[in-house]
Amino acid sequence: MEKRDVKVINQLNDLTEGHVLYFFEDINTYINNIIDFVISGLDHNQYSLIIENDRIVPLIEKKLAVLLNESQISKVKFINNYDFYFANGDFACNSIFDYLPRLYKGYNEQEFRVRSWAHIEWGDISYIHNKLTESEKEAEIIVSRKGILSVCAYDSDRMSEELKTNLQCHHNFLIRN
């Protein structure tokens, strides 16, 4: 596998495009990073698409409700991560652009600036490592072609060092917390 130079960053505030890898350990830090991601997106006039599980979404929504007004909140959409990655019955990368027309009335790709945050999870599936690598290759192409900011978040405890290294080959940035 080809080794790539990945820029290590501590925060996303100045980024408006790129494919970002994030291995998180602490759920509170993780949620705060999502909040910062959304607010930074609003500052850059970007909509945020958050692909997350049903346990974490209410925690994010609760924090956003305190910080944002109704108009700002309308620029944040949530998709269940299981529905997103297993829509076809097997783990696969889906383009966020396949979902946007369903989420935003009057969606026009040329005028629509979006960023995505995806929490990638899976059950005890033994073949998932190859699927993750293939999915990230596809995502890298989509992110580059569309010029968007896309964060791929993984629970560090569920990742082998080999998989972490493989995933870095398909990202421009790595968040360090």
Short mmCIF file of C-alpha atoms in Angstrom, two decimals:
data_model
loop_
_atom_site.label_atom_id
_atom_site.label_comp_id
_atom_site.label_asym_id
_atom_site.label_seq_id
_atom_site.Cartn_x
_atom_site.Cartn_y
_atom_site.Cartn_z
CA MET A 1 0.00 0.00 0.00
CA GLU A 2 1.26 3.44 -0.94
CA LYS A 3 2.26 5.63 2.01
CA ARG A 4 0.93 9.17 1.91
CA ASP A 5 1.99 12.28 3.77
CA VAL A 6 -0.92 13.13 6.02
CA LYS A 7 -1.04 16.54 7.64
CA VAL A 8 -1.74 16.26 11.37
CA ILE A 9 -4.10 18.94 12.67
CA ASN A 10 -5.59 19.76 16.05
CA GLN A 11 -8.80 21.39 14.82
CA LEU A 12 -10.90 21.84 11.70
CA ASN A 13 -11.79 25.53 11.97
CA ASP A 14 -9.76 26.73 8.99
CA LEU A 15 -10.50 23.82 6.65
CA THR A 16 -13.20 24.10 4.00
CA GLU A 17 -12.26 21.01 1.99
CA GLY A 18 -10.29 17.81 2.39
CA HIS A 19 -10.63 14.20 3.51
CA VAL A 20 -10.03 14.05 7.27
CA LEU A 21 -9.39 10.99 9.44
CA TYR A 22 -10.26 11.08 13.13
CA PHE A 23 -9.69 8.28 15.65
CA PHE A 24 -11.54 9.28 18.79
CA GLU A 25 -11.24 7.93 22.33
CA ASP A 26 -13.33 10.23 24.50
CA ILE A 27 -17.02 10.68 23.61
CA ASN A 28 -17.27 14.19 25.11
CA THR A 29 -14.29 15.44 23.10
CA TYR A 30 -15.77 13.72 20.06
CA ILE A 31 -19.12 15.52 20.45
CA ASN A 32 -17.40 18.87 21.06
CA ASN A 33 -15.44 18.38 17.83
CA ILE A 34 -18.68 17.78 15.94
CA ILE A 35 -20.13 20.98 17.42
CA ASP A 36 -17.01 22.93 16.36
CA PHE A 37 -17.27 21.33 12.90
CA VAL A 38 -20.88 22.49 12.49
CA ILE A 39 -20.20 26.03 13.75
CA SER A 40 -17.15 26.34 11.50
CA GLY A 41 -19.30 25.19 8.59
CA LEU A 42 -21.86 27.88 9.32
CA ASP A 43 -19.05 30.45 9.47
CA HIS A 44 -18.03 29.30 5.95
CA ASN A 45 -21.65 29.27 4.71
CA GLN A 46 -21.67 25.47 4.48
CA TYR A 47 -24.38 23.01 5.38
CA SER A 48 -23.38 20.08 7.62
CA LEU A 49 -24.42 16.52 7.03
CA ILE A 50 -23.79 14.42 10.15
CA ILE A 51 -23.82 10.64 9.66
CA GLU A 52 -24.10 9.32 13.19
CA ASN A 53 -25.71 6.66 15.38
CA ASP A 54 -28.98 7.10 17.23
CA ARG A 55 -27.29 7.16 20.65
CA ILE A 56 -25.06 10.15 19.89
CA VAL A 57 -27.39 12.27 17.72
CA PRO A 58 -29.57 13.48 20.67
CA LEU A 59 -26.44 14.57 22.55
CA ILE A 60 -25.30 16.62 19.56
CA GLU A 61 -28.77 18.08 18.98
CA LYS A 62 -29.05 19.12 22.62
CA LYS A 63 -25.79 21.09 22.46
CA LEU A 64 -26.62 22.63 19.09
CA ALA A 65 -30.05 23.77 20.35
CA VAL A 66 -28.33 25.93 22.98
CA LEU A 67 -25.79 27.43 20.56
CA LEU A 68 -27.68 27.93 17.30
CA ASN A 69 -30.83 29.63 16.11
CA GLU A 70 -33.54 27.90 14.08
CA SER A 71 -32.17 29.06 10.73
CA GLN A 72 -28.71 27.73 11.58
CA ILE A 73 -30.10 24.43 12.85
CA SER A 74 -31.92 23.98 9.53
CA LYS A 75 -28.48 23.79 7.88
CA VAL A 76 -27.57 20.69 9.90
CA LYS A 77 -28.99 17.32 8.86
CA PHE A 78 -28.54 13.92 10.46
CA ILE A 79 -28.51 10.53 8.78
CA ASN A 80 -28.37 7.31 10.73
CA ASN A 81 -24.93 5.84 10.05
CA TYR A 82 -26.25 2.28 9.81
CA ASP A 83 -28.81 3.35 7.19
CA PHE A 84 -26.11 5.22 5.29
CA TYR A 85 -23.46 2.49 5.19
CA PHE A 86 -25.68 -0.58 5.03
CA ALA A 87 -28.41 0.79 2.73
CA ASN A 88 -27.78 -1.99 0.22
CA GLY A 89 -27.54 -4.75 2.81
CA ASP A 90 -23.74 -4.78 2.90
CA PHE A 91 -21.21 -2.21 4.11
CA ALA A 92 -20.58 0.28 1.29
CA CYS A 93 -19.65 3.90 0.73
CA ASN A 94 -22.56 6.01 -0.41
CA SER A 95 -22.16 9.47 -1.81
CA ILE A 96 -23.62 12.16 0.40
CA PHE A 97 -24.83 13.73 -2.83
CA ASP A 98 -27.22 10.81 -3.24
CA TYR A 99 -28.89 11.88 0.03
CA LEU A 100 -28.94 15.66 -0.32
CA PRO A 101 -31.96 15.98 -2.65
CA ARG A 102 -34.02 14.06 -0.09
CA LEU A 103 -32.83 16.24 2.80
CA TYR A 104 -32.98 19.75 1.37
CA LYS A 105 -35.87 21.15 -0.60
CA GLY A 106 -34.68 23.02 -3.69
CA TYR A 107 -31.25 21.37 -3.56
CA ASN A 108 -28.99 22.53 -6.41
CA GLU A 109 -25.50 21.01 -6.41
CA GLN A 110 -23.88 24.07 -8.04
CA GLU A 111 -25.10 26.42 -5.31
CA PHE A 112 -24.92 24.06 -2.37
CA ARG A 113 -21.81 24.01 -0.19
CA VAL A 114 -21.79 21.04 2.15
CA ARG A 115 -19.45 19.31 4.56
CA SER A 116 -19.88 15.86 6.06
CA TRP A 117 -18.99 14.15 9.31
CA ALA A 118 -19.36 10.38 9.30
CA HIS A 119 -19.03 8.07 12.27
CA ILE A 120 -18.10 4.75 10.71
CA GLU A 121 -19.17 1.75 12.81
CA TRP A 122 -19.76 -1.92 12.20
CA GLY A 123 -20.72 -5.04 14.07
CA ASP A 124 -18.47 -8.04 14.47
CA ILE A 125 -17.97 -8.53 10.76
CA SER A 126 -14.67 -10.25 10.02
CA TYR A 127 -14.28 -8.96 6.45
CA ILE A 128 -14.93 -5.31 7.32
CA HIS A 129 -11.27 -4.23 7.16
CA ASN A 130 -11.08 -4.68 3.38
CA LYS A 131 -14.49 -3.07 2.96
CA LEU A 132 -13.40 -0.03 4.99
CA THR A 133 -10.29 0.46 2.88
CA GLU A 134 -12.28 0.17 -0.36
CA SER A 135 -14.96 2.52 0.97
CA GLU A 136 -12.37 5.13 1.94
CA LYS A 137 -10.78 4.91 -1.54
CA GLU A 138 -14.19 5.68 -3.07
CA ALA A 139 -14.82 8.48 -0.57
CA GLU A 140 -11.43 10.02 -1.34
CA ILE A 141 -12.39 10.29 -5.03
CA ILE A 142 -15.79 11.84 -4.25
CA VAL A 143 -14.34 14.35 -1.75
CA SER A 144 -11.60 15.39 -4.15
CA ARG A 145 -13.92 15.69 -7.16
CA LYS A 146 -16.55 17.70 -5.25
CA GLY A 147 -14.09 19.84 -3.24
CA ILE A 148 -15.84 19.25 0.08
CA LEU A 149 -14.72 18.78 3.66
CA SER A 150 -15.40 15.27 4.88
CA VAL A 151 -14.46 13.86 8.28
CA CYS A 152 -14.32 10.08 8.78
CA ALA A 153 -14.51 9.29 12.49
CA TYR A 154 -13.60 5.94 13.98
CA ASP A 155 -13.65 4.67 17.56
CA SER A 156 -9.95 4.15 18.24
CA ASP A 157 -10.60 1.20 20.55
CA ARG A 158 -12.13 -0.79 17.68
CA MET A 159 -9.21 -0.25 15.30
CA SER A 160 -6.04 -2.27 14.83
CA GLU A 161 -2.82 -0.36 14.20
CA GLU A 162 -2.66 -1.97 10.75
CA LEU A 163 -6.11 -0.67 9.84
CA LYS A 164 -5.29 2.79 11.17
CA THR A 165 -2.20 2.88 8.97
CA ASN A 166 -4.12 1.65 5.92
CA LEU A 167 -6.83 4.29 6.37
CA GLN A 168 -4.25 7.08 6.56
CA CYS A 169 -3.33 6.29 2.95
CA HIS A 170 -6.73 7.61 1.84
CA HIS A 171 -6.94 10.87 3.80
CA ASN A 172 -5.30 14.30 3.55
CA PHE A 173 -5.55 15.17 7.25
CA LEU A 174 -5.45 13.42 10.61
CA ILE A 175 -7.02 15.03 13.68
CA ARG A 176 -4.96 14.68 16.83
CA ASN A 177 -6.71 15.12 20.19
#
